[in-house]
XYZ file of C-alpha atoms in Angstrom:
731
model
C 0.101 -0.458 -0.311
C 1.491 3.585 -1.184
C 1.350 6.515 1.507
C 1.356 9.957 0.300
C 4.005 12.531 1.222
C 2.870 15.184 3.730
C 4.038 18.460 4.551
C 6.569 18.939 7.368
C 3.993 21.319 8.968
C 1.723 18.561 8.541
C 3.503 16.296 10.328
C 3.642 18.787 13.083
C 0.186 19.805 13.745
C -0.481 15.991 13.755
C 2.192 15.127 16.276
C 1.058 18.131 18.289
C -2.773 16.957 18.403
C -1.652 13.325 19.304
C 0.857 14.576 22.249
C -2.498 16.689 23.426
C -4.478 13.917 22.850
C -2.289 11.237 24.931
C -2.271 14.049 28.158
C -5.923 14.587 27.776
C -6.358 11.080 28.166
C -3.858 10.248 31.501
C -6.871 8.831 33.608
C -6.403 6.059 30.892
C -3.509 5.313 32.670
C -4.855 5.243 35.972
C -6.470 1.880 38.010
C -7.804 2.887 41.044
C -9.569 0.476 43.443
C -11.322 0.918 46.862
C -11.768 -1.854 49.265
C -13.018 -5.044 47.290
C -13.856 -8.274 48.416
C -11.631 -10.169 46.062
C -8.292 -8.544 45.363
C -5.741 -10.138 43.167
C -2.336 -8.153 43.461
C -0.711 -6.002 40.541
C 3.028 -4.974 40.874
C 5.495 -2.700 39.451
C 8.677 -3.799 37.516
C 12.304 -1.807 35.966
C 12.330 -5.274 33.611
C 15.270 -6.070 35.850
C 13.162 -6.903 39.074
C 10.293 -6.483 40.424
C 7.781 -6.445 43.567
C 3.544 -7.500 43.970
C 1.166 -5.371 45.652
C -0.644 -5.916 48.981
C -3.719 -4.158 50.086
C -2.667 -1.907 52.891
C 0.925 -1.493 51.143
C 3.181 -2.553 53.863
C 2.596 -6.130 53.878
C 5.811 -8.217 52.930
C 4.785 -9.660 48.972
C 7.009 -11.539 46.393
C 9.858 -9.938 44.996
C 11.548 -11.328 41.370
C 14.920 -10.621 39.666
C 15.721 -12.402 36.085
C 18.342 -14.483 35.851
C 18.194 -15.135 39.329
C 17.514 -19.230 40.475
C 17.278 -21.753 42.765
C 17.926 -25.625 42.259
C 17.259 -27.676 45.335
C 17.465 -30.985 45.570
C 15.417 -33.764 43.895
C 13.619 -30.710 42.648
C 14.112 -28.608 39.586
C 14.735 -24.775 39.040
C 12.753 -22.507 39.840
C 12.933 -17.980 39.786
C 13.511 -17.434 43.692
C 12.430 -14.494 45.361
C 14.625 -12.141 47.408
C 14.638 -11.655 50.966
C 11.463 -9.918 51.738
C 12.374 -6.743 51.754
C 9.440 -4.238 51.419
C 7.490 -4.692 54.729
C 7.208 -1.417 56.968
C 4.702 -2.222 60.197
C 3.196 0.786 62.466
C 3.000 -0.203 66.312
C 0.245 2.971 67.053
C 0.457 1.944 71.121
C -2.119 -0.763 70.511
C -1.776 -2.482 67.598
C 0.436 -3.607 64.857
C -1.160 -2.194 61.592
C -0.486 -5.429 59.463
C -2.631 -7.302 61.610
C -5.718 -5.094 60.767
C -8.791 -6.456 59.041
C -8.744 -4.219 55.695
C -12.424 -5.415 55.283
C -13.916 -4.722 58.604
C -14.299 -0.263 59.434
C -10.725 -0.812 61.126
C -10.117 0.235 57.598
C -11.882 3.329 56.013
C -11.379 6.069 53.306
C -9.206 3.159 51.679
C -8.029 3.929 47.921
C -5.074 1.812 46.329
C -3.630 3.773 42.430
C -1.620 1.963 40.064
C -0.002 4.679 38.355
C 1.166 3.399 35.157
C 2.222 6.512 33.189
C 4.858 6.798 36.139
C 5.282 3.554 37.147
C 4.268 2.729 40.790
C 1.920 2.694 43.117
C -0.144 4.608 45.635
C -2.124 3.060 48.361
C -3.782 5.406 51.122
C -6.593 4.969 53.630
C -7.325 5.680 57.238
C -6.618 3.168 59.497
C -8.898 3.247 62.864
C -7.517 0.939 65.543
C -9.121 0.665 68.104
C -8.919 4.377 69.986
C -6.635 5.760 68.132
C -6.469 7.336 63.598
C -3.588 7.028 62.082
C -3.655 7.963 58.239
C -1.705 6.703 56.161
C 0.361 7.149 52.186
C 2.777 4.795 51.196
C 3.560 5.175 47.561
C 6.134 2.141 46.225
C 8.238 2.436 42.966
C 11.214 0.007 41.219
C 13.751 2.451 39.592
C 13.528 2.935 35.981
C 16.406 4.801 35.697
C 18.323 3.101 38.468
C 17.425 -0.972 37.817
C 18.958 -1.688 40.933
C 17.057 0.843 43.068
C 13.871 0.445 44.568
C 12.022 2.815 46.870
C 8.814 2.890 49.384
C 7.333 5.934 50.808
C 5.604 5.643 54.246
C 3.707 9.029 55.675
C 2.136 8.549 58.310
C -0.574 11.319 60.220
C -1.547 10.206 63.613
C -4.585 11.769 65.233
C -3.645 11.374 68.680
C 0.060 11.836 70.714
C 1.443 9.541 71.690
C 4.598 6.454 71.729
C 4.681 4.610 68.547
C 7.622 2.602 66.640
C 8.021 1.220 62.675
C 9.850 -1.763 61.980
C 11.448 -1.692 58.423
C 12.950 -5.514 58.024
C 15.051 -7.281 55.850
C 14.297 -11.106 56.540
C 14.894 -14.716 54.396
C 11.843 -15.924 53.599
C 10.484 -19.766 54.645
C 12.706 -22.671 53.306
C 9.874 -24.226 50.944
C 8.234 -27.605 51.160
C 10.045 -29.245 48.411
C 7.965 -31.612 45.691
C 10.273 -33.831 44.466
C 8.940 -32.205 40.737
C 12.527 -33.788 39.009
C 11.557 -37.450 39.962
C 7.711 -37.295 40.306
C 5.992 -39.522 37.079
C 2.573 -38.156 38.061
C 0.809 -35.387 39.626
C -2.292 -36.861 41.138
C -3.320 -33.875 42.586
C -2.937 -30.030 41.253
C -5.079 -28.838 43.763
C -8.176 -26.678 43.489
C -8.133 -25.299 39.745
C -9.855 -22.454 41.769
C -6.468 -21.865 43.574
C -2.515 -21.585 42.135
C -1.226 -24.529 41.933
C 0.832 -25.716 44.922
C 3.908 -26.889 43.039
C 4.381 -23.215 42.153
C 5.851 -21.640 44.945
C 9.356 -19.597 44.239
C 13.076 -20.547 44.286
C 14.681 -20.396 47.920
C 17.343 -17.359 48.770
C 19.719 -17.880 51.577
C 20.757 -14.692 53.803
C 24.393 -15.735 54.394
C 25.274 -13.001 56.300
C 23.397 -9.546 57.299
C 24.398 -6.417 59.660
C 21.939 -3.584 60.625
C 23.757 -0.750 62.154
C 22.487 3.218 63.447
C 23.163 6.252 60.766
C 22.176 9.576 60.954
C 18.315 9.864 60.135
C 17.855 6.089 60.991
C 19.503 2.715 60.065
C 21.110 0.460 57.660
C 21.110 -2.805 56.650
C 23.713 -5.106 54.465
C 23.427 -8.229 53.594
C 25.007 -11.132 51.160
C 22.560 -13.308 49.841
C 22.722 -16.571 47.145
C 19.845 -18.979 45.903
C 19.774 -22.674 46.487
C 21.758 -24.811 45.221
C 22.771 -22.347 41.873
C 24.336 -20.178 44.900
C 23.748 -17.284 42.552
C 24.958 -14.585 44.352
C 23.614 -10.677 45.167
C 24.344 -7.893 47.375
C 21.465 -6.032 49.127
C 21.744 -2.503 51.080
C 19.067 -1.117 52.347
C 18.514 2.584 54.023
C 15.608 3.851 56.663
C 15.613 6.832 57.281
C 12.910 10.007 58.368
C 12.150 13.229 56.770
C 12.823 15.981 59.382
C 10.158 17.473 61.106
C 11.379 18.456 64.485
C 11.598 14.843 65.707
C 14.138 12.463 66.441
C 13.067 9.021 66.819
C 15.560 6.403 68.947
C 16.576 4.123 66.704
C 17.011 0.576 67.254
C 18.368 -2.080 65.679
C 17.242 -5.736 65.802
C 19.383 -8.672 64.689
C 19.328 -12.714 63.488
C 21.169 -15.232 61.748
C 18.854 -14.087 59.041
C 17.048 -11.085 59.318
C 17.612 -8.030 60.210
C 15.272 -4.743 61.412
C 15.318 -1.488 61.952
C 12.842 -0.389 64.668
C 11.852 3.547 64.841
C 11.099 5.023 68.173
C 8.881 8.236 68.761
C 6.052 10.364 70.219
C 3.590 11.725 67.959
C 2.208 15.289 68.257
C -1.564 14.454 66.878
C -2.361 16.520 63.265
C 1.578 16.247 62.252
C 2.982 14.253 59.014
C 5.920 12.100 59.414
C 7.445 10.609 56.604
C 9.674 7.751 56.572
C 11.930 6.175 53.956
C 12.742 2.409 52.620
C 15.552 2.339 49.957
C 17.128 -0.723 48.702
C 19.781 -1.204 46.249
C 20.269 -5.041 45.113
C 23.244 -6.158 43.036
C 23.646 -9.570 41.459
C 26.319 -11.371 40.802
C 25.217 -11.634 37.473
C 26.003 -7.798 36.797
C 29.440 -6.974 39.327
C 32.128 -8.660 40.421
C 33.812 -7.994 43.411
C 32.089 -7.313 47.242
C 28.203 -7.411 45.799
C 27.478 -5.763 48.769
C 30.172 -3.052 49.019
C 28.743 -2.134 45.099
C 25.260 -2.457 46.441
C 26.041 0.278 49.255
C 28.175 2.553 46.663
C 24.354 3.019 44.810
C 22.791 3.353 48.054
C 24.846 6.570 49.224
C 24.749 7.265 45.418
C 20.978 7.031 45.351
C 20.189 8.768 48.885
C 23.060 11.856 47.490
C 20.356 12.795 44.901
C 17.307 12.150 47.238
C 13.812 11.334 46.632
C 12.211 14.342 44.452
C 15.161 13.650 42.194
C 14.950 10.289 41.823
C 11.827 9.850 41.807
C 11.610 12.495 39.044
C 14.185 10.350 37.011
C 12.014 6.871 36.727
C 8.838 8.947 35.872
C 10.854 10.608 33.300
C 11.853 6.912 31.676
C 8.520 5.927 32.212
C 7.156 8.774 29.942
C 9.749 8.177 27.361
C 8.500 4.403 26.861
C 5.222 5.825 27.106
C 5.534 8.150 23.727
C 5.108 4.660 22.568
C 1.365 4.267 23.119
C -1.843 2.837 21.473
C -4.314 5.316 22.026
C -8.436 3.924 20.798
C -11.623 5.873 20.865
C -14.638 4.923 21.820
C -14.339 2.644 24.413
C -12.408 3.926 27.328
C -12.763 0.662 29.575
C -10.455 -1.502 26.567
C -8.330 1.349 26.851
C -7.374 0.816 30.283
C -7.170 -3.017 29.414
C -5.117 -2.166 26.949
C -2.421 -0.084 28.746
C -2.450 -2.206 31.521
C -1.260 -4.851 29.450
C 1.395 -3.183 27.926
C 2.603 -1.824 31.479
C 3.117 -5.605 32.637
C 4.608 -7.118 30.106
C 7.114 -3.494 30.274
C 7.555 -4.487 33.922
C 8.893 -7.555 32.610
C 11.365 -6.498 30.337
C 14.199 -4.493 29.763
C 17.212 -3.310 27.370
C 20.351 -5.772 27.108
C 18.694 -7.792 29.267
C 19.864 -11.305 27.088
C 16.482 -12.945 29.329
C 13.340 -14.259 27.619
C 10.321 -13.429 29.411
C 8.332 -16.240 31.674
C 4.753 -16.525 31.722
C 3.869 -14.857 34.339
C 6.878 -12.298 33.871
C 8.090 -11.120 36.939
C 4.642 -11.257 38.779
C 4.971 -14.032 40.446
C 6.789 -17.935 40.338
C 4.214 -19.311 38.119
C 5.582 -21.975 35.635
C 8.398 -21.524 37.758
C 9.822 -18.979 35.876
C 10.331 -20.534 33.484
C 11.063 -19.442 29.550
C 8.719 -21.376 27.085
C 8.029 -20.530 23.352
C 5.655 -17.453 24.902
C 8.510 -15.478 24.509
C 9.231 -16.194 21.065
C 5.622 -16.193 19.614
C 3.081 -14.336 21.925
C 5.426 -11.400 23.443
C 8.006 -10.832 21.167
C 6.311 -9.117 18.145
C 4.789 -6.480 19.956
C 7.897 -5.274 21.450
C 8.863 -5.783 18.357
C 6.939 -2.617 16.680
C 7.039 -0.799 20.331
C 10.054 -1.048 21.886
C 12.815 -3.372 18.932
C 15.738 -2.968 21.501
C 13.329 -4.661 24.661
C 12.732 -7.580 21.396
C 16.565 -7.785 21.079
C 16.529 -8.836 24.860
C 14.609 -11.749 24.371
C 16.117 -13.289 21.022
C 19.336 -13.171 22.111
C 18.537 -14.962 25.449
C 18.116 -17.620 22.942
C 21.697 -17.356 21.414
C 22.664 -17.118 25.284
C 21.748 -20.542 25.632
C 22.815 -21.629 22.040
C 25.287 -24.558 23.883
C 22.803 -25.756 26.327
C 20.783 -26.641 23.284
C 22.578 -28.501 21.655
C 23.804 -30.485 23.850
C 20.269 -30.510 25.210
C 19.860 -32.501 21.291
C 23.072 -34.588 21.786
C 21.993 -36.169 25.320
C 18.613 -36.284 23.254
C 20.691 -38.580 20.701
C 19.862 -35.678 17.787
C 21.907 -33.160 15.874
C 21.776 -29.792 15.894
C 20.632 -27.539 18.703
C 16.697 -28.237 20.152
C 15.951 -26.224 22.622
C 13.623 -27.356 25.775
C 11.038 -26.713 26.506
C 10.928 -24.842 29.680
C 14.576 -23.457 30.336
C 16.258 -21.712 33.049
C 18.376 -19.114 33.333
C 21.322 -21.255 31.457
C 19.199 -23.027 28.891
C 18.850 -26.631 30.422
C 15.825 -28.648 30.489
C 14.123 -27.706 33.137
C 10.780 -29.510 32.018
C 9.233 -31.483 35.638
C 9.240 -35.417 35.844
C 5.293 -35.693 35.175
C 5.253 -33.378 31.919
C 8.523 -35.025 30.541
C 6.691 -36.130 27.368
C 6.615 -32.646 26.625
C 10.431 -32.175 27.014
C 11.355 -35.242 25.040
C 8.281 -34.065 22.047
C 6.475 -30.874 21.868
C 9.740 -30.571 19.574
C 7.569 -27.277 17.628
C 9.544 -24.854 20.561
C 12.427 -25.465 18.073
C 11.096 -24.443 15.050
C 9.599 -21.497 17.195
C 12.904 -19.894 18.151
C 14.596 -19.675 15.042
C 10.938 -17.999 13.744
C 11.312 -15.421 16.585
C 15.396 -14.678 15.522
C 13.508 -14.340 12.137
C 10.817 -12.137 12.983
C 13.973 -10.040 14.522
C 16.039 -10.001 11.107
C 12.288 -8.807 9.413
C 11.525 -5.948 11.251
C 14.565 -4.355 12.148
C 16.434 -5.405 9.069
C 19.802 -5.615 11.448
C 21.931 -7.751 10.098
C 24.663 -7.884 11.954
C 22.636 -9.631 14.381
C 21.701 -11.780 12.184
C 25.440 -12.839 10.977
C 26.731 -12.766 15.060
C 24.049 -13.930 16.773
C 20.700 -15.098 14.666
C 21.664 -17.295 11.701
C 23.698 -19.456 13.934
C 20.336 -20.360 15.875
C 18.540 -20.682 12.826
C 20.778 -22.665 11.309
C 21.726 -25.082 14.613
C 17.779 -26.044 14.733
C 17.674 -26.636 10.929
C 20.472 -28.983 11.658
C 18.122 -30.964 13.804
C 15.086 -31.651 11.969
C 17.193 -34.273 9.550
C 17.841 -35.790 12.830
C 14.247 -36.345 13.744
C 12.268 -36.486 10.667
C 11.735 -40.254 9.448
C 10.832 -40.896 5.241
C 8.205 -41.989 4.186
C 8.892 -43.552 0.943
C 5.763 -45.193 0.187
C 4.639 -40.906 -0.231
C 7.983 -40.353 -0.894
C 7.621 -37.104 2.072
C 9.435 -36.199 5.154
C 7.851 -36.871 8.276
C 7.172 -35.768 12.158
C 5.871 -38.854 14.315
C 5.574 -39.383 18.153
C 5.651 -35.835 18.862
C 2.449 -34.043 21.751
C 1.300 -31.362 19.931
C 0.494 -27.541 20.748
C -3.000 -29.122 21.976
C -1.136 -30.933 24.639
C -3.996 -33.340 25.514
C -2.998 -35.262 22.255
C 0.515 -36.907 22.906
C 2.912 -39.272 20.736
C 0.291 -38.281 17.178
C 2.379 -38.150 13.815
C 2.386 -35.157 12.045
C 0.718 -32.622 14.209
C 0.369 -29.898 11.793
C 1.639 -26.930 13.487
C 5.290 -29.037 14.260
C 5.113 -30.499 10.508
C 4.977 -26.787 9.490
C 7.253 -24.551 12.004
C 9.982 -27.345 10.713
C 9.062 -26.483 7.434
C 10.092 -23.131 8.373
C 12.507 -23.403 9.820
C 14.216 -25.427 6.728
C 13.557 -22.661 4.882
C 15.109 -19.685 6.696
C 18.108 -21.626 7.313
C 18.551 -21.705 3.567
C 17.340 -17.918 3.050
C 19.875 -16.640 6.085
C 23.067 -18.618 4.832
C 22.599 -17.630 1.328
C 22.013 -14.202 2.697
C 24.945 -14.073 4.458
C 26.915 -16.465 1.908
C 27.483 -18.885 4.434
C 26.706 -22.457 3.356
C 24.227 -24.128 3.004
C 22.933 -27.611 4.018
C 21.752 -29.840 1.243
C 19.037 -31.356 3.606
C 17.629 -28.680 4.307
C 16.279 -27.687 1.205
C 15.159 -31.502 0.815
C 13.482 -31.866 3.983
C 11.795 -28.892 3.471
C 10.441 -29.137 -0.337
C 9.311 -33.188 0.913
C 7.994 -31.951 4.289
C 3.893 -33.094 4.807
C 1.676 -30.724 6.059
C -1.902 -32.438 6.736
C -4.589 -31.202 5.137
C -8.471 -32.447 4.700
C -8.800 -31.854 0.609
C -12.444 -32.952 0.605
C -13.054 -30.077 3.386
C -10.212 -28.344 2.578
C -9.152 -27.731 6.322
C -6.170 -28.524 7.782
C -6.790 -31.536 10.704
C -4.627 -31.358 14.038
C -2.793 -34.381 13.194
C -2.775 -37.408 11.291
C -5.340 -38.984 13.118
C -7.230 -35.817 13.534
C -8.472 -35.593 9.672
C -12.178 -36.336 8.966
C -14.463 -39.053 9.691
C -16.477 -39.615 12.920
C -13.214 -38.709 15.331
C -12.350 -35.345 13.681
C -15.705 -33.975 16.030
C -13.112 -34.464 18.765
C -11.486 -32.442 17.219
C -12.166 -28.854 16.895
C -10.472 -27.107 19.067
C -7.872 -27.273 16.411
C -5.121 -25.384 17.071
C -4.359 -25.085 13.042
C -5.129 -21.761 12.683
C -1.152 -20.560 14.483
C -0.503 -21.592 10.758
C -2.015 -18.528 8.690
C -0.586 -16.145 11.844
C 1.766 -16.346 13.011
C 3.230 -18.438 10.818
C 1.631 -17.169 7.572
C 2.425 -20.318 5.779
C 0.233 -20.108 2.258
C -2.625 -21.088 1.451
C -6.451 -20.551 -0.154
C -8.942 -17.734 2.100
C -11.314 -20.960 2.002
C -9.159 -23.248 4.215
C -8.155 -20.114 6.068
C -12.303 -19.709 6.601
C -12.471 -23.366 7.907
C -9.061 -23.730 9.647
C -10.722 -20.537 11.391
C -14.327 -21.786 11.726
C -12.799 -25.131 12.931
C -11.474 -23.211 16.098
C -14.208 -21.200 16.499
C -16.756 -24.371 16.832
C -14.095 -25.252 19.145
C -15.002 -21.873 21.565
C -18.242 -22.806 21.215
C -17.892 -26.609 22.508
C -14.872 -26.223 24.567
C -15.029 -22.902 26.075
C -11.556 -20.997 25.548
C -9.279 -22.443 27.049
C -5.946 -20.555 27.873
C -5.835 -16.637 26.989
C -2.643 -17.538 24.223
C -3.084 -18.324 20.495
C -7.354 -17.276 21.447
C -6.005 -14.022 20.369
C -5.154 -14.485 17.092
C -8.294 -15.776 15.916
C -9.527 -12.521 15.504
C -6.549 -11.517 13.062
C -7.663 -13.949 11.247
C -11.557 -12.654 11.072
C -10.123 -9.003 10.417
C -7.879 -10.435 7.736
C -10.749 -12.136 6.162
C -13.282 -9.632 6.407
C -15.627 -11.030 8.868
C -16.288 -7.488 10.944
C -19.011 -10.425 12.935
C -16.775 -13.038 13.163
C -14.369 -10.583 14.339
C -16.486 -9.594 17.083
C -17.395 -12.430 17.651
C -13.970 -13.198 18.957
C -12.767 -9.794 20.609
C -15.649 -10.692 23.159
C -14.055 -13.926 23.776
C -10.306 -13.506 24.120
C -11.649 -10.848 27.807
C -14.545 -12.131 29.247
C -13.295 -14.459 32.158
C -9.644 -13.492 31.603
C -9.303 -10.316 33.268
C -9.381 -10.114 36.748
C -9.907 -7.207 39.948
C -9.209 -4.552 40.771
C -5.619 -3.553 38.423
C -6.615 -5.542 35.053
C -4.238 -8.823 35.365
C -5.264 -11.561 33.470
C -5.380 -15.200 34.707
C -4.453 -18.101 32.559
C -7.521 -18.960 31.975
C -11.002 -18.574 32.955
C -11.644 -20.806 35.757
C -8.422 -20.670 37.414
C -6.451 -17.621 39.310
C -2.761 -18.070 38.050
C -2.235 -14.413 37.547
C -0.437 -12.170 35.971
C -0.566 -13.828 33.045
C 1.744 -11.597 30.280
C 1.487 -14.529 27.592
C -1.779 -13.328 27.429
C -1.521 -9.725 27.036
C 1.438 -10.294 24.539
C -1.115 -11.952 22.241
C -3.664 -9.747 22.969
C -1.460 -6.986 21.859
C -0.436 -8.826 18.961
C -4.476 -8.494 17.951
C -4.734 -5.077 18.158
C -1.228 -4.522 16.489
C -1.646 -6.806 13.773
C -5.073 -7.598 13.594
C -6.903 -4.087 13.493
C -4.588 -2.136 10.805
C -3.553 -5.415 8.498
C 0.379 -5.037 9.410
C 2.307 -8.232 9.161
C 6.250 -8.665 9.618
C 7.726 -10.296 6.380
C 10.678 -10.967 4.500
C 10.296 -7.416 3.467
C 9.953 -5.510 6.520
C 6.658 -4.406 8.705
C 4.250 -4.292 5.646
C 0.490 -3.576 4.210
C -0.937 -6.488 3.663
C -4.562 -6.665 4.641
C -7.332 -3.965 5.105
C -7.988 -2.723 8.525
C -10.867 -3.327 10.664
C -12.172 -1.987 13.670
C -14.643 -3.445 16.599
C -17.049 -2.244 16.235
C -16.877 -0.118 20.383
C -13.517 1.109 18.361
C -13.925 4.243 16.830
C -10.556 4.824 16.230
C -7.146 4.027 16.691
C -3.398 5.202 17.099
C -0.197 3.563 16.928
C 1.362 6.270 18.427
C 5.868 5.971 17.994
C 5.818 2.663 16.302
C 8.984 1.381 15.001
C 7.888 0.578 11.068
C 11.033 -0.430 9.274
C 13.725 1.561 11.514
C 11.324 5.318 11.370
C 9.060 6.204 13.636
C 5.234 6.117 12.710
C 1.819 6.880 13.679
C -0.927 4.642 12.141
C -4.061 5.841 12.135
C -6.943 3.853 11.543
C -10.033 5.053 10.979
C -13.074 3.975 8.941
C -11.248 1.104 8.094
C -9.384 2.621 6.720
C -5.252 3.281 7.505
C -2.400 6.276 7.370
C 0.744 6.080 8.219
C 2.123 9.031 9.772
C 6.512 9.450 9.531
C 7.488 11.027 13.046
C 10.298 13.846 12.832
């Protein structure tokens, strides 16, 4: 599609309009709640480490860091929770605040706000317990400008005069009772489907040494920690201090072998505001050498010298810069907030230069043990490619960082080339629990997915240096896997792939799973393409296998079955939940419009019969519906891709309608693809990001603006209105 050139003045005027429009919509960056019966925590992070929310803003919650994993005996490696660092407890002379019942009259005037534009969580309320009242205000953020720093600001205004105390602890968490997931062949009790799976507990971080001392305005805690088994180390330093306000609290230090706290005791004056700060500096061993505690202290000293206001302003500026790239919609204010929440949560778990993928729950929790799946390559990468390409680079670089592990994994399983793990830890080791180990051995589409993501990155960025130094090697090594994995059918003169676990994972030990065969064929084709582009030798087996790779197809019904056994006849009715629409998007495999429609209709039939399932590929149905120009299917599938997944009060996503596994960033990434690629008709192709299909908006959306998106290394505002598209290049 060709677009007319427009004048610089017009660009300026439109850009100014969009900026003002965004400013006018700032309320759509704010998620606020009063007291609720059901509370699903949100989280804030900077793509390096994170902390989740609590209702009072003062309770200890989980905190996670990239590349920070443990490995317990007879258990699988897990992302390890950092020591409990964010608790603040306030004793009003009668009761501790963290013992308060939030759902009672003890807590009034409650309001908790997630400011996504500036990346912080704010909690305010009045505590009435039992004869004393205090107004509480807590602000928490993980700095986007200083990637090793987080800050909590605690404000207290009592209506009484009397002695009170505050305690600011850092403590080793309780050691988990290990389940032998490296050995157990079967899990009979997965727990209540409405609850968090009992085996998704976080890895353990030991406190090896901890110290606390008094300082001029409070106290300081330092600690050296390491993860269990893996012995990944970090230095921690925390400064606890008060803002001068004509009072001097007594400082008391408490210490055990694995915890320390700073206690501040003082007498209040009724109506006077008291402000306290808790800075936390964390330096992991994979980022620095030498004495990690000293380095954490240096970072802490620098931060306290700067002061809260400057640090917060720098943090806010970084988030403001990120939000220069945005998705703006008109016509549905709630959907606007939902889209922004999905962008925000994804950004809280992504950053530049990390060489790390994104687990299904990101850094929000220990869901799926913090392992890296194909989710990172297929569901989370594409939105970042157009919004923040340098962050996307971190995801694909993770596969290069772990390439040697993938090659070793292939050898262990008697294959050639590189076999990426179904579930990967930070070093690329296969970490699938033993009860699901058939996935590790046989859900081999992950190999092609990793290669596909590398080519998508190159296609979107045309970063030939990356392809030459990193991506091509991944594509070539994964292509070498398939000749050792396929079976040649000499009667039909074709290559087949037997005994795999389907993308629809209930289907095990099946032959010729359509998606697996398709992504293997693409992987082989990409190896030829990349090698020729870079003048590298081409393995003749790649083209031979690609040319004769069998892709199951029902010619009579003109659709792709899930696998060989699911083609036609009475058995076909069992496979209405087919996931073969993935062949059209994201794989963009060539097929007729009739086949696309039939594959899509079968998937929709599966929705009607079996429910929505996990919030992953289901979002892609709307992309295909828009591609085919079916507004009825687009609006039907849009409803199905949101309803039931959003959990209150902060629009966090659960993995399925039934469970409480949040925050499911895989769903966020796939829904953002629905908006970015489905409603616009844009696609990432060998020719770059191109307009491949006509745009189509759902009924509730009057206008869509992809603001400051990167298309072929240039910045554009992409505007869709009345099912027409316009691209305006930004200066």
